[in-house]
Structures are given as structure tokens and as C-alpha cells.
Short mmCIF file of C-alpha atoms in Angstrom, two decimals:
data_model
loop_
_atom_site.label_atom_id
_atom_site.label_comp_id
_atom_site.label_asym_id
_atom_site.label_seq_id
_atom_site.Cartn_x
_atom_site.Cartn_y
_atom_site.Cartn_z
CA UNK A 3 0.00 0.05 0.06
CA UNK A 4 3.01 2.26 0.41
CA UNK A 5 4.71 1.03 -2.77
CA UNK A 6 4.95 4.38 -4.47
CA UNK A 7 6.93 5.81 -1.50
CA UNK A 8 9.77 3.53 -2.44
CA UNK A 9 10.10 5.46 -5.71
CA UNK A 10 9.46 8.96 -4.41
CA UNK A 11 13.07 10.12 -4.95
CA UNK A 12 13.22 9.23 -8.69
CA UNK A 13 12.00 12.58 -9.94
CA UNK A 14 13.62 14.76 -7.34
CA UNK A 15 16.73 15.62 -9.43
CA UNK A 16 14.50 16.78 -12.20
CA UNK A 17 12.73 19.28 -9.99
CA UNK A 18 15.16 20.54 -7.30
CA UNK A 19 18.25 21.57 -9.09
CA UNK A 20 17.99 25.15 -7.75
CA UNK A 21 18.66 26.89 -4.41
CA UNK A 22 15.69 27.81 -2.35
CA UNK A 23 17.39 30.89 -1.04
CA UNK A 24 14.62 33.41 -1.76
CA UNK A 25 10.95 33.36 -2.44
CA UNK A 26 10.55 35.25 -5.71
CA UNK A 27 13.60 33.84 -7.55
CA UNK A 28 11.95 30.82 -9.10
CA UNK A 29 14.13 29.79 -12.04
CA UNK A 30 13.71 26.66 -13.98
CA UNK A 31 15.82 23.63 -12.87
CA UNK A 32 19.33 23.85 -14.01
CA UNK A 33 19.45 20.07 -14.71
CA UNK A 34 19.14 19.23 -18.44
CA UNK A 35 15.93 17.34 -18.97
CA UNK A 36 16.19 16.82 -22.69
CA UNK A 37 15.84 13.12 -22.22
CA UNK A 38 13.14 13.39 -19.56
CA UNK A 39 9.43 14.07 -20.02
CA UNK A 40 8.89 11.34 -22.49
CA UNK A 41 6.83 8.66 -20.80
CA UNK A 42 4.10 8.14 -18.20
CA UNK A 43 6.77 6.77 -15.82
CA UNK A 44 8.72 10.12 -16.19
CA UNK A 45 5.53 12.09 -15.21
CA UNK A 46 4.83 9.81 -12.35
CA UNK A 47 8.28 9.92 -10.97
CA UNK A 48 8.41 13.73 -11.33
CA UNK A 49 5.11 13.98 -9.47
CA UNK A 50 6.26 11.83 -6.69
CA UNK A 51 8.51 14.66 -5.47
CA UNK A 52 5.45 16.76 -4.75
CA UNK A 53 4.28 14.35 -2.07
CA UNK A 54 7.36 15.16 0.05
CA UNK A 55 5.71 18.50 0.66
CA UNK A 56 2.75 17.01 2.50
CA UNK A 57 2.87 18.16 6.14
CA UNK A 58 4.96 16.12 8.58
CA UNK A 59 4.16 15.63 12.27
CA UNK A 60 4.57 18.95 13.88
CA UNK A 61 3.74 21.07 16.98
CA UNK A 62 1.45 23.60 15.30
CA UNK A 63 -1.24 23.16 18.05
CA UNK A 64 1.04 24.94 20.38
CA UNK A 65 0.14 28.11 18.53
CA UNK A 66 -3.38 27.69 19.87
CA UNK A 67 -5.13 27.31 23.27
CA UNK A 68 -5.28 23.50 22.72
CA UNK A 69 -1.71 22.65 23.50
CA UNK A 70 1.48 23.80 25.24
CA UNK A 71 4.99 22.58 24.98
CA UNK A 72 8.04 22.59 27.26
CA UNK A 73 8.26 26.38 26.99
CA UNK A 74 6.03 29.17 25.88
CA UNK A 75 5.20 29.58 22.23
CA UNK A 76 5.70 33.04 20.62
CA UNK A 77 2.92 32.67 18.26
CA UNK A 78 0.41 31.68 21.03
CA UNK A 79 1.53 34.32 23.49
CA UNK A 80 2.00 37.14 20.97
CA UNK A 81 5.70 37.75 21.60
CA UNK A 82 7.20 36.94 18.22
CA UNK A 83 9.06 39.45 16.03
CA UNK A 84 9.18 39.68 12.22
CA UNK A 85 11.85 37.24 11.05
CA UNK A 86 14.68 37.94 8.68
CA UNK A 87 14.01 34.67 6.99
CA UNK A 88 11.35 31.90 7.25
CA UNK A 89 12.16 28.97 5.18
CA UNK A 90 9.48 26.59 6.63
CA UNK A 91 6.54 28.97 6.22
CA UNK A 92 7.46 31.19 3.26
CA UNK A 93 10.14 29.66 1.07
CA UNK A 94 9.19 26.01 1.12
CA UNK A 95 5.59 26.65 -0.17
CA UNK A 96 7.26 28.45 -3.15
CA UNK A 97 9.54 25.58 -3.64
CA UNK A 98 6.42 23.39 -4.02
CA UNK A 99 4.81 25.87 -6.39
CA UNK A 100 7.94 26.06 -8.51
CA UNK A 101 8.04 22.25 -8.73
CA UNK A 102 4.43 22.14 -9.68
CA UNK A 103 4.76 24.86 -12.34
CA UNK A 104 7.65 22.88 -13.76
CA UNK A 105 5.46 19.74 -14.17
CA UNK A 106 2.48 21.71 -15.47
CA UNK A 107 4.61 23.25 -18.26
CA UNK A 108 6.65 20.25 -19.25
CA UNK A 109 4.26 17.36 -18.86
CA UNK A 110 2.70 17.93 -22.39
CA UNK A 111 6.11 16.99 -23.83
CA UNK A 112 5.40 13.29 -22.85
CA UNK A 113 3.20 12.73 -25.91
CA UNK A 114 3.88 8.95 -25.81
CA UNK A 115 2.13 8.90 -22.46
CA UNK A 116 -1.13 9.92 -23.92
CA UNK A 117 -3.44 12.74 -23.05
CA UNK A 118 -5.16 10.99 -20.27
CA UNK A 119 -1.89 10.37 -18.38
CA UNK A 120 -0.74 13.91 -19.11
CA UNK A 121 -3.88 15.38 -17.66
CA UNK A 122 -3.62 13.20 -14.54
CA UNK A 123 -0.13 14.38 -13.58
CA UNK A 124 -0.81 17.91 -14.50
CA UNK A 125 -3.88 17.59 -12.23
CA UNK A 126 -1.65 16.27 -9.41
CA UNK A 127 0.69 19.26 -9.90
CA UNK A 128 -2.21 21.77 -9.90
CA UNK A 129 -3.51 20.23 -6.77
CA UNK A 130 -0.18 20.72 -5.08
CA UNK A 131 0.25 24.30 -6.46
CA UNK A 132 -3.16 25.05 -4.79
CA UNK A 133 -1.85 23.50 -1.68
CA UNK A 134 1.26 25.74 -1.70
CA UNK A 135 -0.76 28.85 -2.35
CA UNK A 136 -3.20 28.15 0.44
CA UNK A 137 -0.42 27.77 2.93
CA UNK A 138 0.84 31.16 1.95
CA UNK A 139 -2.40 33.11 1.74
CA UNK A 140 -3.62 31.56 4.96
CA UNK A 141 -0.69 33.11 6.85
CA UNK A 142 0.30 36.21 4.89
CA UNK A 143 -2.71 37.23 3.02
CA UNK A 144 -1.61 38.80 -0.33
CA UNK A 145 1.50 37.25 -1.88
CA UNK A 146 3.07 37.11 -5.36
CA UNK A 147 1.18 34.80 -7.69
CA UNK A 148 3.65 32.97 -9.89
CA UNK A 149 2.14 30.58 -12.35
CA UNK A 150 5.10 29.69 -14.51
CA UNK A 151 8.82 28.84 -14.15
CA UNK A 152 11.11 31.79 -14.14
CA UNK A 153 14.63 32.54 -15.19
CA UNK A 154 16.96 35.24 -13.90
CA UNK A 155 15.55 37.85 -16.37
CA UNK A 156 11.91 37.29 -15.57
CA UNK A 157 10.16 40.43 -14.48
CA UNK A 158 7.98 38.33 -12.18
CA UNK A 159 10.85 38.07 -9.79
CA UNK A 160 9.83 41.53 -8.57
CA UNK A 161 6.07 40.93 -8.69
CA UNK A 162 3.96 42.78 -6.09
CA UNK A 163 1.59 40.77 -4.02
CA UNK A 164 -1.66 39.68 -5.80
CA UNK A 165 -4.96 40.43 -4.18
CA UNK A 166 -6.03 37.52 -1.95
CA UNK A 167 -9.27 37.02 -3.94
CA UNK A 168 -7.24 36.51 -7.11
CA UNK A 169 -5.17 33.94 -5.30
CA UNK A 170 -8.18 32.16 -4.12
CA UNK A 171 -9.75 32.06 -7.55
CA UNK A 172 -6.60 30.45 -8.96
CA UNK A 173 -6.64 27.91 -6.14
CA UNK A 174 -10.34 26.96 -7.06
CA UNK A 175 -9.38 26.78 -10.71
CA UNK A 176 -6.51 24.35 -9.98
CA UNK A 177 -8.60 22.18 -7.68
CA UNK A 178 -11.61 22.11 -10.12
CA UNK A 179 -9.17 20.89 -12.91
CA UNK A 180 -7.70 18.34 -10.49
CA UNK A 181 -11.11 17.11 -9.45
CA UNK A 182 -12.17 16.64 -13.08
CA UNK A 183 -8.94 14.75 -14.10
CA UNK A 184 -7.87 12.68 -11.10
CA UNK A 185 -9.05 9.07 -10.39
CA UNK A 186 -11.47 8.14 -7.66
CA UNK A 187 -10.11 6.39 -4.60
CA UNK A 188 -11.69 3.15 -5.88
CA UNK A 189 -9.81 3.44 -9.13
CA UNK A 190 -6.58 4.10 -7.23
CA UNK A 191 -7.08 1.08 -5.21
CA UNK A 192 -4.40 -0.51 -3.11
CA UNK A 193 -1.65 -0.13 -5.79
CA UNK A 194 -1.86 3.64 -5.87
CA UNK A 195 -3.09 4.28 -2.33
CA UNK A 196 -1.66 7.54 -1.04
CA UNK A 197 -1.75 9.46 -4.42
CA UNK A 198 -4.21 12.31 -4.70
CA UNK A 199 -7.72 11.38 -5.81
CA UNK A 200 -10.54 13.48 -7.15
CA UNK A 201 -12.31 13.50 -3.73
CA UNK A 202 -8.97 14.81 -2.23
CA UNK A 203 -9.18 17.79 -4.54
CA UNK A 204 -12.83 18.33 -3.65
CA UNK A 205 -12.19 17.86 0.09
CA UNK A 206 -9.36 20.33 0.09
CA UNK A 207 -11.45 22.86 -1.92
CA UNK A 208 -14.07 22.53 0.84
CA UNK A 209 -11.34 23.16 3.47
CA UNK A 210 -10.03 26.24 1.52
CA UNK A 211 -13.50 27.71 0.85
CA UNK A 212 -14.67 27.24 4.45
CA UNK A 213 -11.53 29.08 5.74
CA UNK A 214 -11.95 32.04 3.42
CA UNK A 215 -15.71 32.20 3.65
CA UNK A 216 -15.72 32.40 7.40
CA UNK A 217 -12.70 34.62 7.64
CA UNK A 218 -14.30 37.02 5.19
CA UNK A 219 -17.55 36.91 7.26
CA UNK A 220 -16.10 37.47 10.65
CA UNK A 221 -13.39 39.96 9.51
CA UNK A 222 -15.91 41.77 7.37
CA UNK A 223 -14.40 41.85 3.89
CA UNK A 224 -14.93 40.41 0.52
CA UNK A 225 -17.80 38.16 -0.50
CA UNK A 226 -18.07 35.49 2.19
CA UNK A 227 -21.20 33.81 0.78
CA UNK A 228 -19.45 32.98 -2.52
CA UNK A 229 -16.87 31.05 -0.69
CA UNK A 230 -19.28 29.36 1.61
CA UNK A 231 -21.39 28.24 -1.28
CA UNK A 232 -18.28 26.59 -2.72
CA UNK A 233 -17.54 24.92 0.59
CA UNK A 234 -21.04 23.42 0.78
CA UNK A 235 -20.89 22.19 -2.75
CA UNK A 236 -17.46 20.68 -2.59
CA UNK A 237 -18.12 18.97 0.74
CA UNK A 238 -21.54 17.70 -0.50
CA UNK A 239 -19.87 16.27 -3.63
CA UNK A 240 -17.50 14.22 -1.47
CA UNK A 241 -20.45 12.95 0.60
CA UNK A 242 -22.43 12.17 -2.48
CA UNK A 243 -19.46 10.31 -4.13
CA UNK A 244 -19.98 7.37 -1.66
CA UNK A 245 -16.21 6.95 -1.82
CA UNK A 246 -15.76 7.58 1.87
CA UNK A 247 -17.22 6.80 5.26
CA UNK A 248 -16.14 6.79 8.91
CA UNK A 249 -13.68 4.25 10.26
CA UNK A 250 -15.37 2.36 13.16
CA UNK A 251 -12.79 3.02 15.90
CA UNK A 252 -11.62 6.63 16.53
CA UNK A 253 -8.53 5.61 18.49
CA UNK A 254 -7.36 3.21 15.78
CA UNK A 255 -7.65 5.84 13.19
CA UNK A 256 -4.29 6.98 14.32
CA UNK A 257 -2.75 3.63 14.69
CA UNK A 258 -1.38 1.05 12.19
CA UNK A 259 -4.98 -0.46 12.18
CA UNK A 260 -6.17 2.59 10.44
CA UNK A 261 -3.70 2.54 7.63
CA UNK A 262 -4.34 1.69 3.95
CA UNK A 263 -7.23 1.56 1.58
CA UNK A 264 -9.39 -0.49 4.00
CA UNK A 265 -9.77 2.78 5.98
CA UNK A 266 -12.15 4.82 3.82
CA UNK A 267 -12.16 7.79 6.16
CA UNK A 268 -8.59 8.82 5.21
CA UNK A 269 -8.57 11.09 2.10
CA UNK A 270 -4.96 12.37 2.21
CA UNK A 271 -2.16 10.93 4.30
CA UNK A 272 1.55 11.62 4.58
CA UNK A 273 3.04 8.18 4.08
CA UNK A 274 6.20 7.01 5.96
CA UNK A 275 8.31 3.97 5.52
CA UNK A 276 7.10 0.78 4.03
CA UNK A 277 7.97 -1.45 6.93
CA UNK A 278 10.61 -1.79 9.75
CA UNK A 279 13.11 -3.23 7.33
CA UNK A 280 12.36 -0.65 4.65
CA UNK A 281 12.68 2.65 6.42
CA UNK A 282 12.51 5.00 3.44
CA UNK A 283 11.06 7.65 5.76
CA UNK A 284 10.26 7.44 9.49
CA UNK A 285 9.41 9.66 12.45
CA UNK A 286 9.62 9.64 16.19
CA UNK A 287 6.52 11.79 16.83
CA UNK A 288 5.32 9.95 19.84
CA UNK A 289 8.46 9.82 21.86
CA UNK A 290 10.10 13.09 20.78
CA UNK A 291 7.00 15.29 20.85
CA UNK A 292 4.06 13.78 22.89
CA UNK A 293 5.65 11.61 25.57
CA UNK A 294 8.51 14.17 25.93
CA UNK A 295 6.10 17.07 26.58
CA UNK A 296 6.70 19.15 23.46
CA UNK A 297 2.95 19.09 22.77
CA UNK A 298 0.64 18.56 25.70
CA UNK A 299 -3.16 19.18 25.95
CA UNK A 300 -4.55 22.02 27.92
CA UNK A 301 -7.45 22.34 30.31
CA UNK A 302 -9.19 24.45 27.69
CA UNK A 303 -9.23 21.52 25.33
CA UNK A 304 -10.15 18.98 27.92
CA UNK A 305 -13.10 21.09 29.12
CA UNK A 306 -14.49 21.24 25.62
CA UNK A 307 -15.40 17.54 25.62
CA UNK A 308 -19.09 16.91 26.25
CA UNK A 309 -20.67 14.51 28.67
CA UNK A 310 -22.36 11.50 27.01
CA UNK A 311 -25.69 13.30 27.36
CA UNK A 312 -24.51 15.86 24.89
CA UNK A 313 -24.21 18.61 27.46
CA UNK A 314 -21.13 20.56 28.54
CA UNK A 315 -19.77 19.85 32.00
CA UNK A 316 -21.34 23.16 33.14
CA UNK A 317 -24.81 21.95 32.33
CA UNK A 318 -24.83 18.16 32.59
CA UNK A 319 -26.10 16.32 35.70
CA UNK A 320 -23.67 13.55 34.87
CA UNK A 321 -20.63 15.77 35.70
CA UNK A 322 -19.13 15.15 39.15
CA UNK A 323 -16.14 17.03 40.51
CA UNK A 324 -13.14 14.71 39.95
CA UNK A 325 -11.50 13.26 43.03
CA UNK A 326 -8.81 11.19 41.13
CA UNK A 327 -7.42 11.77 37.59
CA UNK A 328 -9.50 8.94 36.00
CA UNK A 329 -12.73 10.84 37.10
CA UNK A 330 -11.97 13.56 34.49
CA UNK A 331 -12.84 11.04 31.84
CA UNK A 332 -15.96 9.61 33.51
CA UNK A 333 -19.15 9.71 31.29
CA UNK A 334 -17.34 11.76 28.70
CA UNK A 335 -17.18 11.81 24.87
CA UNK A 336 -15.11 8.77 23.94
CA UNK A 337 -12.89 10.95 21.86
CA UNK A 338 -11.50 12.49 25.02
CA UNK A 339 -10.02 9.19 26.17
CA UNK A 340 -8.75 8.47 22.65
CA UNK A 341 -6.96 11.82 22.46
CA UNK A 342 -5.68 12.33 25.97
CA UNK A 343 -3.89 9.66 28.02
CA UNK A 344 -5.72 8.27 31.09
CA UNK A 345 -4.70 5.78 33.76
CA UNK A 346 -4.44 2.25 32.35
CA UNK A 347 -3.57 3.17 28.74
CA UNK A 348 -0.53 1.68 27.04
CA UNK A 349 2.36 4.06 27.48
CA UNK A 350 6.07 3.40 26.72
CA UNK A 351 8.79 0.84 26.79
CA UNK A 352 10.22 1.77 30.22
CA UNK A 353 6.69 2.17 31.72
CA UNK A 354 4.11 -0.01 29.94
CA UNK A 355 1.05 1.39 31.58
CA UNK A 356 0.16 5.08 32.10
CA UNK A 357 -0.83 6.33 35.39
CA UNK A 358 -0.35 10.20 35.43
CA UNK A 359 1.48 12.70 33.35
CA UNK A 360 4.99 13.46 34.52
CA UNK A 361 4.95 17.22 35.21
CA UNK A 362 8.65 17.56 34.53
CA UNK A 363 7.70 16.87 30.81
CA UNK A 364 3.98 17.37 30.35
CA UNK A 365 3.64 20.88 31.83
CA UNK A 366 -0.10 20.85 31.65
CA UNK A 367 -0.57 17.46 33.58
CA UNK A 368 -2.09 16.00 30.44
CA UNK A 369 -0.48 13.89 27.68
CA UNK A 370 -1.77 13.50 24.10
CA UNK A 371 -2.58 9.94 23.06
CA UNK A 372 -3.26 9.97 19.24
CA UNK A 373 -0.38 8.10 17.43
CA UNK A 374 0.99 6.68 20.73
CA UNK A 375 2.50 3.27 20.26
CA UNK A 376 4.78 1.44 22.68
CA UNK A 377 6.78 -0.23 19.90
CA UNK A 378 7.31 3.10 18.08
CA UNK A 379 8.53 4.57 21.32
CA UNK A 380 11.12 1.87 21.66
CA UNK A 381 12.42 1.95 18.03
CA UNK A 382 12.05 5.78 17.56
CA UNK A 383 11.49 4.69 13.89
CA UNK A 384 7.80 4.80 13.41
CA UNK A 385 6.31 4.27 9.90
CA UNK A 386 2.84 5.19 11.00
CA UNK A 387 1.18 7.57 8.46
CA UNK A 388 0.11 11.04 9.39
CA UNK A 389 -3.50 11.75 8.54
CA UNK A 390 -3.66 14.98 6.60
CA UNK A 391 -7.29 15.18 5.55
CA UNK A 392 -10.12 12.76 6.41
CA UNK A 393 -13.78 12.31 5.85
CA UNK A 394 -14.72 13.60 9.32
CA UNK A 395 -13.35 16.99 8.46
CA UNK A 396 -15.51 17.10 5.32
CA UNK A 397 -18.62 16.39 7.39
CA UNK A 398 -17.70 19.19 9.89
CA UNK A 399 -17.01 21.51 6.86
CA UNK A 400 -20.42 20.77 5.42
CA UNK A 401 -22.18 21.49 8.61
CA UNK A 402 -20.45 24.66 9.44
CA UNK A 403 -20.56 26.15 5.94
CA UNK A 404 -24.25 25.27 5.68
CA UNK A 405 -24.96 27.10 9.01
CA UNK A 406 -22.89 30.07 8.29
CA UNK A 407 -24.29 30.40 4.73
CA UNK A 408 -27.93 30.11 5.78
CA UNK A 409 -27.86 31.18 9.38
CA UNK A 410 -29.39 27.77 10.33
CA UNK A 411 -28.97 24.09 9.79
CA UNK A 412 -31.65 21.47 9.49
CA UNK A 413 -31.78 18.32 11.62
CA UNK A 414 -31.50 16.37 8.39
CA UNK A 415 -28.15 18.06 7.58
CA UNK A 416 -26.99 17.44 11.13
CA UNK A 417 -27.75 13.78 10.71
CA UNK A 418 -25.64 13.34 7.55
CA UNK A 419 -22.76 15.26 9.11
CA UNK A 420 -21.91 15.97 12.75
CA UNK A 421 -24.26 13.33 14.21
CA UNK A 422 -22.28 10.57 12.45
CA UNK A 423 -19.36 11.69 14.44
CA UNK A 424 -21.21 11.90 17.72
CA UNK A 425 -22.60 8.47 17.14
CA UNK A 426 -19.19 7.01 16.79
CA UNK A 427 -18.11 8.85 20.00
CA UNK A 428 -21.24 7.60 21.82
CA UNK A 429 -22.44 11.17 22.54
CA UNK A 430 -26.19 12.18 22.32
CA UNK A 431 -26.97 13.58 18.89
CA UNK A 432 -27.39 17.28 18.05
CA UNK A 433 -30.73 18.76 17.00
CA UNK A 434 -32.30 22.18 16.92
CA UNK A 435 -34.79 21.12 19.62
CA UNK A 436 -31.78 19.85 21.84
CA UNK A 437 -30.06 23.14 21.40
CA UNK A 438 -33.17 25.20 22.29
CA UNK A 439 -34.28 23.06 25.19
CA UNK A 440 -30.76 23.21 26.88
CA UNK A 441 -29.97 26.88 26.26
CA UNK A 442 -27.14 26.06 23.86
CA UNK A 443 -25.88 28.01 20.76
CA UNK A 444 -25.80 25.96 17.52
CA UNK A 445 -22.79 27.86 16.13
CA UNK A 446 -20.85 27.20 19.39
CA UNK A 447 -21.82 23.50 19.30
CA UNK A 448 -20.65 23.03 15.74
CA UNK A 449 -17.43 24.73 16.59
CA UNK A 450 -17.03 22.56 19.66
CA UNK A 451 -17.67 19.48 17.61
CA UNK A 452 -14.86 20.47 15.17
CA UNK A 453 -12.54 21.22 18.05
CA UNK A 454 -12.82 17.77 19.76
CA UNK A 455 -13.09 15.70 16.51
CA UNK A 456 -9.92 17.28 15.04
CA UNK A 457 -7.97 17.92 18.34
CA UNK A 458 -4.18 17.39 17.97
CA UNK A 459 -4.43 17.56 14.22
CA UNK A 460 -3.33 21.23 13.70
CA UNK A 461 -6.66 22.97 13.05
CA UNK A 462 -7.35 24.96 16.18
CA UNK A 463 -5.14 27.95 15.60
CA UNK A 464 -6.42 28.54 12.13
CA UNK A 465 -9.96 28.15 13.38
CA UNK A 466 -9.43 30.93 15.95
CA UNK A 467 -7.98 33.13 13.16
CA UNK A 468 -10.80 32.75 10.77
CA UNK A 469 -13.53 33.06 13.44
CA UNK A 470 -11.85 36.27 14.72
CA UNK A 471 -11.78 34.82 18.23
CA UNK A 472 -8.03 34.56 18.61
CA UNK A 473 -8.00 38.07 20.25
CA UNK A 474 -10.42 36.62 22.95
CA UNK A 475 -9.09 33.02 23.40
CA UNK A 476 -5.26 33.45 23.09
CA UNK A 477 -4.64 36.14 25.73
CA UNK A 478 -6.23 33.87 28.42
CA UNK A 479 -3.92 32.09 30.98
CA UNK A 480 -2.93 28.58 29.96
CA UNK A 481 -4.19 26.07 32.55
CA UNK A 482 -3.58 22.35 32.97
CA UNK A 483 -5.17 19.51 34.71
CA UNK A 484 -6.52 19.60 38.30
CA UNK A 485 -3.51 19.08 40.56
CA UNK A 486 -4.25 15.59 42.10
CA UNK A 487 -1.53 15.85 44.83
CA UNK A 488 -1.58 12.11 45.72
CA UNK A 489 -0.92 11.16 42.07
CA UNK A 490 1.25 13.98 40.82
CA UNK A 491 3.30 14.08 44.00
CA UNK A 492 5.39 17.04 45.09
CA UNK A 493 8.81 16.34 43.49
CA UNK A 494 8.19 19.01 40.87
CA UNK A 495 7.22 22.64 41.89
CA UNK A 496 4.13 23.89 40.01
CA UNK A 497 2.00 27.09 40.12
CA UNK A 498 -1.59 26.57 40.93
CA UNK A 499 -4.68 28.66 40.58
CA UNK A 500 -6.95 29.20 43.65
CA UNK A 501 -9.14 26.36 42.29
CA UNK A 502 -6.06 24.04 42.28
CA UNK A 503 -5.57 23.74 38.58
CA UNK A 504 -2.05 23.83 37.15
CA UNK A 505 -1.07 27.30 36.01
CA UNK A 506 1.10 26.86 33.05
CA UNK A 507 1.40 30.38 31.74
CA UNK A 508 -0.01 33.46 33.52
CA UNK A 509 -2.25 35.83 31.67
CA UNK A 510 0.30 38.59 32.12
CA UNK A 511 2.66 36.81 29.67
CA UNK A 512 -0.01 36.56 26.92
CA UNK A 513 -1.31 39.06 24.39
CA UNK A 514 -2.78 39.22 20.93
CA UNK A 515 -2.81 42.41 18.86
CA UNK A 516 -5.98 42.19 16.70
CA UNK A 517 -4.61 44.90 14.33
CA UNK A 518 -1.38 42.84 13.69
CA UNK A 519 -1.60 39.22 14.57
CA UNK A 520 -4.36 37.92 12.29
CA UNK A 521 -1.65 37.99 9.53
CA UNK A 522 1.92 36.80 9.79
CA UNK A 523 5.03 38.97 9.16
CA UNK A 524 6.58 38.67 5.70
CA UNK A 525 10.27 37.83 6.22
CA UNK A 526 12.33 40.95 6.21
CA UNK A 527 14.92 39.70 3.72
CA UNK A 528 12.11 39.04 1.12
CA UNK A 529 11.11 42.65 1.28
CA UNK A 530 14.70 43.68 0.80
CA UNK A 531 15.01 41.47 -2.31
CA UNK A 532 11.83 42.84 -3.75
CA UNK A 533 10.89 46.40 -3.15
CA UNK A 534 7.33 45.78 -4.49
CA UNK A 535 6.49 43.57 -1.49
CA UNK A 536 4.96 45.37 1.44
CA UNK A 537 4.99 44.39 5.11
CA UNK A 538 1.76 43.43 6.72
CA UNK A 539 0.25 45.90 9.10
CA UNK A 540 2.02 46.78 12.39
CA UNK A 541 4.85 44.33 11.70
#
């Protein structure tokens, strides 16, 4: 199922013969490719390189109120400065765009491959070009829009930033082309599992359109309904395709049991090594990030999980003040115990069973559980895939976009979207009558559902940005678990609130400038190289 990963380096030399030193200088590869671009195999091997840009395991949730690391995060607490360079966030997306442009331009040379094959790999390239531009516009807003390979004399090297709406229209055009030319997941089958499908293009379009539609709505600019309409249509197209459904076990989604074509929930994954003996690409996410405390859940995230009756802890008669750490998980949404470690869970090679988070590492007193695996902890060479986009997100996108577009959502639409997720989590279903009877707010419940379903998957920060709630949520103090003295012990000194919760970062160290922090700073060196680039406000 991971067979194409073995060959992912074959086309790299064709695409990366240039330095990635600055963002606008996007010349063609300096490797002669006169003998390349002749067959379908050439197109496929060139396209393989694009997959290396899919996101790896990371600590992006530390930017939000869902997680905290071993030290404060300068995005989360508002203390960062404009960088001189930013390879990860600014240059690398343009490297991807350059590689995609190269394929789009040169694939037609492979006449022997036939038009269908040419269209397919151009479609993959256009998907990844859209991916690269969304990474950029999401962070920086307006950026230069480069749609061809450049040489040293190209005037586009000094392009001004294109309007964000123009960039979004290009993204949609690329994804529409990709959706029309790429195979279905069924056609890809086991042999090509991991390659981009037509439903992947539609699902990503839904993600992009929801982001911009809600951002435009709550930041009061542009035409939000045009984007929300696209989000609803793209998400519904994925639903109607019948190519995907939910995996039965939420925890196993993020284990080896959830890998491969047999899991129809996964739409895009970052594939790692083929096996323990074929370690083409591996990671140590569990040991180096989760168990070591570089990414730990907050009280804010833990509190967002509902009781099984569908009510928050503040309203549910099922909620009891916890006496021991295991009580925190009693009568809760099953996703909580699948996402956050609890007493009795499998832990690590030197301590097989978890009891309580070690505060010297997990500063919040909580430990994330997704992707935890004792054998991977021991080997530090995991080949477990990273889920990048799954069907659950499509269902959440459909429900939220529908609500924000129409100001309401029917029970029928809830039943084909978020209630499927709640059924899996063994939580009471959501309906308009349930919301009204219990004094809830539908928008907040849809947002809560998104938060808990996608926890630890890198969405929360961007949700706060698009909803324009970062200015409210991020300046709050970071709190952790209740301090169960008999379990945590007293060997580590911790700060506590008057209510006996672990105080991880005081409110005095946290800020968010609403006039500045909804956009990221363009690296200073890029502005120096291109005088037509302008810095974002207040940076």
C-alpha cells in the first residue's frame, strides 16, 4: 500500500536543481531534462516529489489554546518578532509551487504517455500548487502569484503581491481541474493508495473555501457567501461520491490499524516507511513530541469534551467534581480518552502502563494519546502515516458552511454530518430542539464538535484566526489538569490557581494584537530582495 513511496526520489533531481534561498527567484531547474518528460513513468516519478511537501508531524497546535510545549510559544503568546528569513513557512511553499509549475509546463512533452496520463499528472501538480498557495495566503494574505517557471531575467521576480481574492480564484481553478482529471479512490485502489484522488481535490477545496468564507464573514471583507457556497458544494460532492465513510474506531484511526485503503475515512495521508526493514522515511513523533512534553493538551481543550448526554460539564447532571485523575474521563465523549492519556492506557517501553502525566515533561498534567504506540516509542523509527485530511473534516465543513451560509442548519443536515461523528463517539445527537431546550448555541456546538473531533491535528489555531476569536481566546492564561496531589506528587514545583488547577502560563505573559496578529509577518529579507513587497500591518 506504500509502494509508491519507495520510488518517491526518482523525480527529485529533475525538480530541485535550484537553491531555495529566496521566495521570488523561481528559475527553471538547471538540470538538463532533454531526455526526460517522455513517458508516463517520467511524469509519475516527477510528480512523486510533490508528495514530500505534505505536512509532517509537527507542533502547530502549540500556536493555539489546545496545547502547550516545554516552553512558551511566541505565536500563541504574541511575543514573536518579524523574522529575517522563514524557510518553513514562506520559502518552502514557493519551492512546491515552482516544482508544480515545472510539471504543468513540461508534462505535455510526454506525448507518448497519452493525453489522459498527461492530464492526470498535470492535475496532481495543480493540486499541489493550490496547496502551496493556500499555505501562503492563509498566513500572509496577499503574496506574489507565480504561475510559470522563471529565469533570472523574468520580471515576475519582482512581482507585487496579488490580491487575496485573485489567489483564491486560482486555487479554485486548480482544484476544479484536479477534481475533473484525477481518479477516484476506488480506481486508485491498493496499488496507488496515497496518491491524490478526485475526492481529495474536492475535500481540500471545501477546506479552503470554508476558511476564506468564514474569515471574510467575521473579519468583514470580500464576498463570504461566494466562498461558503463553494464549501457546501464541494463537501456535499464528497459525501455524494460514496467513496468515503467513517472508520469504526476513533483511536485506531491514528494507529497502524487505520492505515491503507481499508480505512475509507482517510482522504490524504503523509506516508512514511514501508516497513521496519524498509525505512525509506520514518518519524519519532510519539516519543520526541508527545511523551517528551513538546505538545501537551490544555485544560481548555479537555473542558471542551461533552458528557455522554450531549451537554457540557457546566450543564450536565452527569458531571461530578473529579477526586482522582481517572474521574476527569468519566461519562465523557469517547474521543477524550482516545485523544488524552488516562490511567491504564498503554504508555512506553520503560513504563508500559500510564498512570499520570509527569509534570517535568507534560507541563499541563495531560499527555496526548493519538499516534501513541509502545513499539514506536522503543524503536524511535515509526512508519505510521500522518493523517492530513479525512472524511470527518468534510462532514464538519459541510455542517459549518451550511450554517454560516444560511444562518441555520436542519436536523437532516446534522444527521448526515456531525451526528455521524457523535454516534461514533457515543454522545447524544445534536438537533435544533436539543439546542433550544438546553440553552445552547448552534454555532458554538458546531465549533465545539470541530474542536474535539480534530484535536491534535493542527486545526485549532487557524479556526481561531478565521472566526476572529483569537483576540479573545489566546490572551487567556494557559491552565492544565486539576492538581491531584496524591498522584502527581510534590517532587516538581508547580504554580496553581486558587481552584487548584495547574497554572502553566500566567495571563500577564499573553497578548494578541488584533490589528497585527491575524496576518503573519513577511520575512524582512524577502522585502529587501523585492521592493514591491509590502510588510503586513504593524509588523
